[in-house]
Each structure stands twice: as C-alpha cells, then as structure tokens.
Amino acid sequence: MSTLTFEPLISPALWLTLAALTAALLAWYGWRRPPGVSRRRWSMILGLMSAAACAVLAILLNPTWLLPIPPPAGKPLLSVLVDRSASMATGDVDGASRHRAAADIARRVTRDLGSRFDVRVRTFAEMLGPADVPRLDSQRPDGELTDLAGAIAGSLEADRPQGQALLVLSDGIHNAPSGIDAVFEVVERARAMAAPIYTTTLGGQTIRNDLEVDVVRPQELSFLGQRVPITIVLRQRGAKADRTEVVLLQDGTEVARQTVPLVADGDARTELAVQSETVGLSLCEVRVEPRPWEATAANNSATIVLRVTGEPMRVLLLEGKPYWDAKFLIRTLSFDPSLELDSIVRLSASRFFHRRTRLTQNGEATGTAAAAGTPVAQSESIEMLSDPGEALSGPEALQAYQVIVLGRDAEAFLDTALLERLRTWIARDGGSLVCYRGSPVAQVNQELARLLPVRWSPARESRYRISLTPRGEDLNWLGPHVSGGADALARLPSLARAGTPQRPKPLAVVLATADADAGPPAVTYQPYGVGRVVTIEGAGMWRWAF
C-alpha cells in the first residue's frame, strides 16, 4: 500500500513563517478591490495568486509517494561472536565462567531467533573461526589476544541484500597489535554497510592472579664462546607466591636454573647467561612452572633467538664535519674486540682520511670475532683519499658491513647512486644505519627522507638532557646494577642540537626524548625492510666517555 510522506526542503519553522507571511500579504492585497475591476474578476485574480503561492509552499514540503518493495528472498544474517581469550575462563558470572555465560547466550539466540534470522556463531581471539553451538561449552578459552577489529571485519559480508547484524559477547577491550584505531575503522565500515553491532559485556572488576615471563630483548647477537646475559622480567598480578624457579633452556637442553623472589603486583628482574660454540641460530626459552591459581599458562614462557656468528661485525663510519664525538667514537669502536672498523673522515673538499682496523692473532688476520678469553690484537692501516667514492664504489661495497654510522655534513658521501645502494642494503640485506649526530645533511632530499624515522626543522642551537621512554627503559641499556637506573642518563652532561626533530613517522619507535616524555625525540629507530635506521640527536656525547 502506497503512502504519502513529506520531507521538507527547509525547516518546519521556516516553512510555517513563509506560509503565514504569504497569507498575510494575500489578505492585505485583496482587502481593497480596485474600482475598475469587477468582483468576479477580482476573485479570480486572488484565486490564481493563492494557487501559485500554495504551489510554491507545496514544493517546499517535498511530498513523496512511498511504494513498498518486496524484500529479497532469504533471511537476514545475524553473526554471534564469542570471545575465547584466556580471561573468559574467569568464573565471576553467577558462579560460572564468562565463556559458559557467553555460550548460554549464543544458544538462546540461536533457538529464539533462528526462525527469523540466519544465525551464525563464531569464536575469536587472535583469529576468527567457526563454532559448534552444542559443544561450545566444552571448548577451552585459551587465546592470548582479543582481536575485536579482526573478528568484526571477518564477519561482515559485502553482498548481503537481506541485511546483517552482529552480536559481540566479550569481557574486554581490543588488545591486538593493530591498535584501537583499527576498531574505529571497522565500525565505520559496518555503519556504512547498515550493519548494526550489539555488544554484551561479561564479567566485571575481579582480581586476576597470574605470573608472566618476559625478556627485555627477544633477539640477541653473540659471538662464538661469548656469554650473553639475558634479562628476565617476572611480572606477578596478585600476591599468590613469594618466589619461583626460572629455567633457561637452549635448543631444548637446560643450561641454567635460578630461584627468584617475586613482588606482589609488581615486577622482579634477574639475569641468566647463555653461550654457544656453533655458528647459526640458537633458540633459547625461559620458563616457569604454571601454578593452579594462574589465570592462564600461555605467558609462562618466553623465547629468545640467539644469532651466533664467528665473523667480526664490520662497521663503516662516515664523518663530513670532524668533531670530538667522531674522534672518541672511533676510538671506542676500535677497542671493541668483536668489531672491525672502517672510518672515512672529510678533512677538506679533496682530502679524506681513511682508517681501517682489523682483528689479528699472532700477527695474522683472524677473520673471526674474538671468543671470551682469546688473546687478540688489532692491525691498523691509514691512507688519504681524494674521493670517497674510491672506497664506496661498486655494488658489493656496502655488503661487507653490518652497520653504517653517519655524522654531520655527509653530503660528500651520499650521492644519488650511493643512496640507492644504501636503501637496498638496509631493506634487503638487513643493514643498520645510525645517524649519531642528528640530521646527517644540512638539507635532506627526498631519497634520504624515505629512510629516516624523523624530520628536522631549523632552530637555534640549544642544550638538553636525555630522558628514556618506557620502550627505552625496557632495553636496559645501563644494566640492572647501575645506580639510579634510567635517571642516570639525566645526570650526564647535556648535549647540543642545532635542529629540532619533528613528530616521528608512524612506524618509528621513540626510545628517548629531550628533557621529558613530552619533549622532542632524542633517540628514534624505524624498521625498514629487514633492516633498521636509528637517529641520535645532539653533539657532545664524547663527554659521557661512551
């Protein structure tokens, strides 16, 4: 059955005002009839004027006839999403677990709405998967994440003319690596598809007793025979235990065991060391025995990939503006028995100081890194270059290095060809580029800007002190036994900077800031392909004695 509706083109208040004014003007105009116009003719004139005014007002009302269209064949889709993360095992819903309560709701929805909707039940945690409703109670909630964005996105169907809706049964927020912005994006997509999302939150505030094992750095580089300390963090929620035993496994074999005192609702740190006598990848695992009172046992272990190499690490340092920082950094790297250093320092437009340091044993080059306790010496060769391209030319020149360090005024080295090879070396070969005195060039071109994690704006020289961010504190640069911890960096001499770094790029990670957390980034890195780029702001670090 068709119906007539009105969708005014203007607001109702404005339309009523125009109608009243029109009626008043017509009444005023028709009040006095001209003597030469007969009464009949005057009535016709007023009638035509009124009809014209009413036609305009009717058009502004925008009358529309609605004709109902039969709906497409089939039922609308109702997707019921049941959270199966480990926290859903908490029993705080009328004596039952949250997962059991969600399963009961899913069964009732399937039974009561199955005649009107095409009900589809799925479970989600890290991944979205189908669910067997009758056996949903028997499934164990053991997921490590709650990926709401992925669950909603995977349940939306682009071609569903009958309509669709979602019912989410969960106890927590989205904690997947994609971040909360991914949830907002998928909700906007559902709104654009006219797919309403209904939520039911299960559980409430409860004390969750749990013991979590974490390592500060999940990947380490070591040399043959070198003992590598691994910092282990034991994070206890609640106060169920005062100590626990930590076991360190290397390639499936136990290599260390230690009893560690625990802190109630806090973190406890300890160190265990590993070493390897074979070159290659060694998989280490830190493990604690699960307790019956823990919310989940999925976080009772952590893995470490130990990359063992028998060759020394090769470092190339390019400095276009000599300063004390470059001198002391070259000296510090030269003293490291696991490094071989090549440094090129620009003295003038046509003079470059090229210095090579190589590891030797009994007067001969070893070609391997120094193992613990092995006596090793270093040989040094020096030459003057008129063009740095003599040492950096060729497609294989950069592949001999694992780290390239750039100082200031590096324009003399970074021509277009070298920048292209540098980009390939980082992205494909896994090299690491370090800019240790802020911006390596006075004017960053487009090719170099693609590699760097931050951009700089010109500013007057200023001084600052470094403050670690939470991500920087996790790296444990100064070791657990340094007095003052992260505050020790703030007590070191201040640094000088000539430019101000702007907001980092989306994938960049800020490890330290200037003066405070809200200050400009001071130490930033960004993954690029399989490699990474690091920028360190400021000059004067030589006074830290490295």
XYZ file of C-alpha atoms in Angstrom:
546
model
C 0.000 0.000 0.000
C 1.464 3.377 -1.035
C 1.668 6.248 1.441
C 2.293 9.964 1.110
C 5.120 11.435 3.183
C 6.615 14.890 3.421
C 10.345 15.608 3.606
C 10.574 19.445 3.789
C 13.414 21.103 1.935
C 13.555 23.741 4.680
C 12.943 23.558 8.406
C 9.283 23.341 9.522
C 9.579 26.588 11.469
C 10.775 28.465 8.404
C 8.026 26.909 6.243
C 5.310 27.975 8.711
C 6.753 31.507 8.787
C 6.657 31.729 4.977
C 3.073 30.401 4.897
C 1.893 32.964 7.462
C 3.582 35.817 5.627
C 2.070 34.662 2.310
C -1.435 34.526 3.792
C -0.991 37.956 5.368
C 0.240 39.521 2.117
C -2.639 37.992 0.121
C -5.168 39.234 2.688
C -3.686 42.742 2.651
C -3.564 42.784 -1.167
C -7.163 41.563 -1.588
C -8.648 43.829 1.123
C -9.237 46.739 -1.303
C -10.574 45.888 -4.737
C -9.790 48.436 -7.491
C -12.980 50.253 -8.660
C -12.412 49.321 -12.323
C -12.238 45.526 -11.578
C -15.444 43.601 -11.144
C -15.919 41.460 -8.042
C -15.880 38.246 -10.073
C -12.670 39.109 -11.881
C -11.040 40.177 -8.591
C -11.918 36.830 -7.034
C -10.319 35.001 -9.956
C -7.115 37.081 -9.605
C -6.873 36.361 -5.883
C -7.570 32.671 -6.500
C -4.787 32.362 -9.070
C -2.325 34.210 -6.803
C -3.251 31.955 -3.886
C -2.848 28.820 -6.053
C 0.618 29.951 -7.148
C 1.681 30.641 -3.557
C 0.277 27.292 -2.399
C 2.160 25.500 -5.215
C 5.460 27.035 -4.081
C 4.761 26.098 -0.457
C 3.794 22.563 -1.504
C 7.048 22.143 -3.444
C 8.980 23.213 -0.328
C 7.195 20.460 1.613
C 8.639 17.912 -0.884
C 5.741 15.435 -0.916
C 6.790 11.871 -1.779
C 4.766 8.753 -2.557
C 6.281 5.631 -0.965
C 5.686 2.329 -2.681
C 6.807 -0.699 -0.625
C 9.214 -3.064 -2.423
C 9.139 -6.755 -1.520
C 12.283 -7.747 0.431
C 14.824 -10.082 -1.222
C 14.359 -13.777 -0.640
C 16.093 -15.236 2.376
C 16.712 -14.307 5.997
C 18.946 -11.520 7.309
C 22.262 -12.659 8.752
C 22.995 -12.480 12.500
C 26.647 -13.185 13.413
C 27.217 -14.085 17.085
C 30.888 -13.585 18.038
C 32.028 -15.372 21.218
C 35.323 -14.297 22.793
C 37.563 -17.267 23.621
C 40.545 -15.396 25.111
C 42.042 -16.801 28.321
C 40.367 -14.183 30.522
C 36.967 -15.635 29.563
C 37.749 -18.573 31.873
C 37.271 -16.308 34.910
C 34.308 -17.568 36.952
C 32.538 -14.395 38.042
C 29.156 -14.634 36.239
C 26.751 -16.147 38.780
C 29.307 -18.767 39.738
C 30.027 -19.757 36.148
C 32.818 -18.736 33.801
C 32.381 -15.895 31.369
C 32.842 -18.290 28.476
C 29.996 -20.530 29.731
C 27.725 -17.481 30.090
C 28.572 -16.445 26.519
C 27.831 -19.981 25.291
C 24.421 -19.895 27.022
C 23.578 -16.569 25.351
C 24.669 -17.921 21.955
C 22.404 -20.988 22.375
C 19.391 -18.863 23.395
C 19.894 -16.510 20.458
C 20.151 -19.463 18.057
C 16.983 -21.048 19.490
C 14.838 -17.893 19.768
C 15.859 -16.053 16.606
C 16.597 -18.957 14.308
C 13.171 -18.674 12.654
C 13.705 -15.028 11.653
C 17.474 -14.812 11.148
C 20.231 -16.873 9.633
C 22.203 -17.186 12.895
C 25.932 -17.884 12.545
C 28.045 -18.434 15.704
C 31.806 -17.899 15.630
C 34.581 -17.727 18.225
C 37.501 -15.302 18.147
C 40.741 -14.487 19.945
C 43.823 -13.947 17.778
C 41.910 -15.497 14.860
C 38.251 -15.887 13.891
C 36.860 -19.402 13.488
C 33.586 -21.344 13.285
C 31.916 -22.716 16.417
C 29.793 -25.787 17.136
C 26.987 -24.370 19.293
C 26.041 -27.611 21.118
C 29.692 -28.212 22.045
C 30.616 -24.588 22.731
C 30.815 -25.219 26.493
C 33.489 -27.863 26.031
C 35.850 -25.512 24.202
C 38.609 -24.145 26.410
C 39.183 -20.378 26.252
C 42.953 -20.160 25.786
C 43.550 -17.271 23.378
C 46.288 -14.755 24.171
C 44.672 -11.717 22.480
C 41.244 -10.168 21.942
C 41.173 -9.012 18.310
C 37.793 -7.268 18.082
C 38.679 -5.489 14.837
C 39.616 -8.716 13.070
C 36.503 -10.536 14.331
C 34.115 -7.810 13.163
C 35.869 -7.320 9.825
C 35.833 -11.067 9.149
C 32.100 -11.313 9.886
C 30.913 -8.501 7.608
C 29.689 -9.644 4.198
C 29.863 -7.187 1.312
C 26.959 -8.767 -0.588
C 24.075 -9.394 1.813
C 20.928 -7.712 0.424
C 18.727 -9.252 3.155
C 20.673 -7.279 5.773
C 23.046 -8.297 8.546
C 23.800 -7.598 12.213
C 26.473 -8.615 14.730
C 26.293 -9.600 18.406
C 29.651 -9.486 20.242
C 29.978 -11.428 23.520
C 33.249 -10.467 25.220
C 34.752 -9.377 28.529
C 37.477 -6.992 27.485
C 38.800 -4.388 25.133
C 40.654 -4.810 21.863
C 44.325 -5.546 22.695
C 45.669 -6.796 19.360
C 48.774 -5.148 17.813
C 46.618 -3.324 15.232
C 45.565 -0.814 17.932
C 42.261 0.810 18.797
C 42.198 2.773 15.519
C 41.511 -0.487 13.696
C 38.319 -0.929 15.757
C 37.087 2.562 14.847
C 37.816 1.888 11.176
C 35.894 -1.396 11.050
C 32.964 0.106 12.999
C 32.725 2.888 10.419
C 32.708 0.248 7.699
C 29.862 -1.600 9.436
C 27.907 1.649 9.732
C 28.368 2.316 6.020
C 27.000 -1.172 5.300
C 23.977 -0.566 7.608
C 25.076 -3.466 9.814
C 24.308 -2.711 13.476
C 26.683 -4.074 16.143
C 25.261 -5.149 19.512
C 27.572 -5.879 22.450
C 27.189 -7.757 25.715
C 29.958 -7.325 28.289
C 30.516 -10.303 30.568
C 32.151 -10.221 33.994
C 33.362 -7.227 35.897
C 36.179 -5.994 38.087
C 37.970 -9.004 39.527
C 41.365 -9.890 40.923
C 43.279 -11.833 38.293
C 46.138 -13.863 39.719
C 48.763 -14.540 37.119
C 52.516 -14.905 36.605
C 54.035 -13.689 33.340
C 57.536 -14.239 31.975
C 59.123 -11.735 29.615
C 62.583 -10.996 28.251
C 63.872 -7.472 27.708
C 65.210 -8.119 24.195
C 63.722 -11.046 22.267
C 66.707 -11.315 19.876
C 70.423 -11.200 20.676
C 73.656 -11.236 18.695
C 76.632 -13.098 20.132
C 79.987 -14.468 19.052
C 81.500 -17.904 19.448
C 82.103 -18.665 23.110
C 80.724 -15.330 24.303
C 78.495 -15.379 27.383
C 75.372 -13.341 26.662
C 73.359 -12.126 29.680
C 69.585 -12.337 29.198
C 67.478 -10.044 31.368
C 64.300 -11.796 32.521
C 61.246 -9.969 33.880
C 58.789 -11.836 36.114
C 55.509 -9.936 36.355
C 53.087 -11.095 39.078
C 49.457 -9.976 39.289
C 48.109 -10.598 42.749
C 50.108 -11.911 45.711
C 49.906 -15.684 45.491
C 53.629 -16.558 45.537
C 56.756 -15.097 47.091
C 59.274 -16.903 44.857
C 59.505 -19.072 41.768
C 62.100 -21.109 39.908
C 63.199 -19.916 36.475
C 64.603 -22.421 33.983
C 66.656 -21.450 30.925
C 66.658 -23.916 28.021
C 68.949 -23.706 24.990
C 67.936 -25.817 21.985
C 65.804 -27.942 24.308
C 68.559 -28.538 26.899
C 68.515 -26.959 30.341
C 71.547 -24.685 30.825
C 70.625 -22.643 33.920
C 68.146 -22.596 36.789
C 67.590 -19.932 39.431
C 65.125 -19.195 42.263
C 63.833 -15.610 42.032
C 61.904 -13.712 44.759
C 58.602 -12.303 43.460
C 56.926 -8.965 44.139
C 53.191 -8.714 44.812
C 51.532 -6.832 41.929
C 54.938 -5.859 40.579
C 57.965 -6.870 38.515
C 61.059 -8.807 39.509
C 64.189 -8.919 37.338
C 67.033 -11.375 37.087
C 69.774 -12.354 34.642
C 70.850 -15.699 33.224
C 73.669 -16.215 30.725
C 73.934 -18.418 27.628
C 76.748 -19.137 25.211
C 77.177 -21.152 22.057
C 80.131 -22.804 20.367
C 78.456 -23.230 16.980
C 77.615 -20.639 14.340
C 73.960 -20.135 13.424
C 70.640 -19.611 15.174
C 70.110 -20.941 18.686
C 66.615 -20.974 20.196
C 66.533 -20.278 23.934
C 63.462 -20.457 26.158
C 62.844 -19.038 29.620
C 60.194 -20.976 31.520
C 58.485 -21.136 34.901
C 56.185 -23.904 36.032
C 52.469 -22.939 35.824
C 50.552 -22.667 39.091
C 46.969 -23.864 39.636
C 45.815 -20.363 40.613
C 47.039 -18.669 37.407
C 44.519 -17.157 35.025
C 46.451 -18.530 32.049
C 49.582 -20.579 31.462
C 50.132 -19.196 27.948
C 52.508 -16.473 29.242
C 54.668 -18.724 31.463
C 57.436 -18.921 28.874
C 59.306 -16.592 26.548
C 61.700 -17.338 23.698
C 64.954 -15.699 22.662
C 66.587 -16.087 19.251
C 70.353 -16.100 19.735
C 72.194 -15.352 16.500
C 75.745 -16.686 16.808
C 78.373 -15.524 14.375
C 82.031 -16.378 14.022
C 82.911 -13.295 11.994
C 83.588 -9.861 13.452
C 80.973 -7.193 12.917
C 82.022 -4.728 10.248
C 81.226 -1.052 10.870
C 81.648 1.856 8.430
C 81.753 5.398 9.836
C 81.392 8.400 7.500
C 82.066 11.831 9.023
C 81.881 15.025 6.982
C 82.418 17.500 9.845
C 85.096 16.310 12.300
C 84.274 16.843 15.964
C 85.263 15.390 19.320
C 82.321 12.983 19.118
C 83.744 11.352 15.989
C 87.227 11.049 17.485
C 86.056 9.399 20.699
C 83.518 7.153 18.909
C 86.203 5.874 16.528
C 88.498 5.187 19.464
C 85.762 3.361 21.404
C 84.775 1.176 18.454
C 88.430 0.406 17.703
C 88.882 -1.026 21.206
C 85.989 -3.481 20.794
C 87.473 -6.967 20.104
C 84.337 -8.061 18.219
C 84.377 -5.197 15.662
C 86.332 -4.253 12.580
C 86.010 -0.558 11.793
C 86.420 1.422 8.584
C 86.230 5.197 9.064
C 86.359 7.931 6.432
C 86.659 11.496 7.765
C 86.476 14.529 5.493
C 89.352 16.932 6.157
C 88.779 19.213 3.163
C 86.989 19.203 -0.165
C 89.638 16.943 -1.717
C 91.170 15.169 1.319
C 89.559 12.249 3.149
C 91.238 10.361 5.990
C 90.586 6.602 5.574
C 91.422 4.343 8.506
C 90.968 0.547 8.661
C 91.091 -1.571 11.829
C 91.334 -5.349 11.534
C 91.491 -8.143 14.133
C 94.737 -10.123 14.143
C 96.089 -13.079 16.076
C 99.826 -13.784 16.119
C 100.269 -11.040 13.551
C 97.821 -12.543 11.046
C 94.251 -11.537 10.266
C 91.798 -13.854 12.014
C 88.601 -13.163 10.082
C 86.671 -14.267 13.186
C 85.408 -12.486 16.270
C 87.295 -12.833 19.497
C 85.922 -15.500 21.798
C 85.956 -14.997 25.530
C 89.491 -15.249 26.895
C 91.146 -15.399 23.457
C 94.099 -13.002 23.067
C 93.522 -10.804 20.045
C 95.343 -7.785 18.618
C 94.347 -5.214 16.047
C 96.134 -4.022 12.945
C 95.593 -0.574 11.518
C 96.097 0.895 8.060
C 95.765 4.563 7.058
C 95.535 6.237 3.672
C 94.483 9.579 2.229
C 91.742 9.666 -0.413
C 90.896 12.436 -2.832
C 87.435 10.983 -3.480
C 85.450 8.826 -1.021
C 83.917 7.027 -3.978
C 87.213 5.117 -4.271
C 86.274 3.164 -1.118
C 82.490 3.102 -1.563
C 82.110 2.410 -5.284
C 80.812 -0.871 -6.604
C 77.557 -2.709 -5.894
C 79.260 -5.022 -3.351
C 80.988 -2.294 -1.320
C 78.246 -1.922 1.300
C 77.540 -5.640 1.666
C 80.761 -6.092 3.633
C 79.293 -4.052 6.534
C 76.537 -4.710 9.046
C 76.378 -1.154 10.461
C 76.954 2.230 8.782
C 77.320 5.288 11.014
C 76.733 8.796 9.592
C 77.970 12.000 11.189
C 77.313 15.591 10.103
C 77.656 17.100 6.606
C 77.559 13.690 4.901
C 76.634 15.202 1.507
C 80.157 14.458 0.280
C 79.424 10.713 0.599
C 75.691 10.416 -0.109
C 75.370 10.859 -3.845
C 72.353 9.519 -5.748
C 73.982 6.185 -6.606
C 75.125 5.514 -3.039
C 71.708 6.416 -1.623
C 70.055 3.848 -3.898
C 72.555 1.167 -2.867
C 72.122 2.199 0.784
C 68.349 1.777 0.589
C 68.734 -1.710 -0.921
C 71.386 -2.619 1.669
C 69.041 -1.748 4.552
C 65.822 -3.181 3.142
C 67.150 -6.394 1.576
C 70.448 -7.183 3.328
C 69.315 -6.249 6.847
C 71.834 -3.483 7.441
C 71.560 -0.902 10.218
C 72.043 2.807 9.528
C 72.872 5.045 12.519
C 72.808 8.864 12.370
C 74.607 9.660 15.623
C 74.646 13.479 15.478
C 71.138 14.311 14.334
C 70.468 15.089 10.698
C 73.361 13.778 8.578
C 72.944 16.512 5.936
C 72.021 20.171 6.021
C 69.155 19.707 3.530
C 67.506 16.269 3.496
C 66.475 15.243 -0.021
C 63.524 13.036 -0.849
C 65.521 9.812 -1.224
C 67.170 10.162 2.184
C 63.950 11.315 3.863
C 62.321 7.984 2.934
C 64.859 6.187 5.132
C 64.937 8.426 8.213
C 62.412 7.967 11.066
C 62.138 11.714 11.819
C 62.380 15.038 10.027
C 64.129 18.126 11.291
C 63.227 21.799 11.253
C 65.876 24.538 11.557
C 66.257 26.023 15.045
C 68.773 27.857 17.192
C 71.303 25.689 18.999
C 70.014 24.530 22.372
C 71.075 22.109 25.076
C 69.119 19.252 26.584
C 69.387 16.070 28.623
C 68.096 12.655 27.629
C 65.047 11.083 29.280
C 64.186 7.467 28.473
C 60.691 6.499 27.356
C 59.098 3.262 28.660
C 60.282 1.488 25.487
C 63.785 2.775 26.108
C 63.768 1.620 29.727
C 62.871 -1.893 28.583
C 66.136 -2.077 26.633
C 68.073 -1.883 29.927
C 70.992 -0.023 28.289
C 72.827 0.677 31.540
C 72.229 -2.740 33.075
C 70.190 -3.624 36.170
C 73.003 -2.809 38.609
C 73.645 0.802 37.581
C 72.740 3.191 40.384
C 69.796 5.396 39.516
C 68.605 3.278 36.575
C 67.041 5.387 33.852
C 67.699 8.601 35.832
C 71.441 8.068 35.370
C 71.207 9.416 31.802
C 69.636 12.647 33.052
C 72.648 13.211 35.323
C 75.132 13.003 32.452
C 76.393 16.202 30.743
C 73.906 17.925 28.465
C 74.012 17.625 24.675
C 73.711 20.309 21.999
C 71.387 20.212 18.999
C 71.151 22.537 16.012
C 67.794 21.318 14.627
C 64.525 20.244 16.195
C 63.204 16.808 15.204
C 59.522 16.812 14.374
C 56.924 14.140 15.134
C 58.250 10.683 14.174
C 56.847 8.666 11.311
C 54.033 6.170 12.033
C 56.322 3.097 12.282
C 59.061 4.857 14.257
C 59.746 3.984 17.900
C 60.998 6.705 20.277
C 63.421 5.327 22.863
C 64.431 8.633 24.466
C 63.209 12.216 24.444
C 64.710 15.594 25.240
C 64.267 16.587 28.913
C 60.852 14.933 29.406
C 58.388 12.484 27.861
C 56.628 15.285 26.006
C 59.843 16.672 24.538
C 61.193 16.154 21.008
C 62.543 12.661 20.237
C 66.233 12.188 21.021
C 66.762 8.513 20.101
C 64.457 7.021 17.469
C 64.546 3.930 15.295
C 62.402 2.684 12.444
C 62.302 -0.733 10.745
C 62.942 -0.512 7.019
C 62.554 -3.804 5.203
C 64.589 -6.335 7.168
C 66.942 -3.632 8.467
C 66.511 -0.512 10.549
C 67.514 3.150 10.780
C 68.469 4.845 14.067
C 68.810 8.584 14.740
C 70.508 10.035 17.825
C 70.196 13.764 18.438
C 72.820 16.167 19.691
C 76.557 16.695 19.914
C 78.830 16.482 22.959
C 78.347 12.809 23.786
C 82.129 12.439 23.962
C 81.901 13.920 27.460
C 79.964 10.839 28.524
C 83.144 8.783 27.941
C 80.946 6.310 25.983
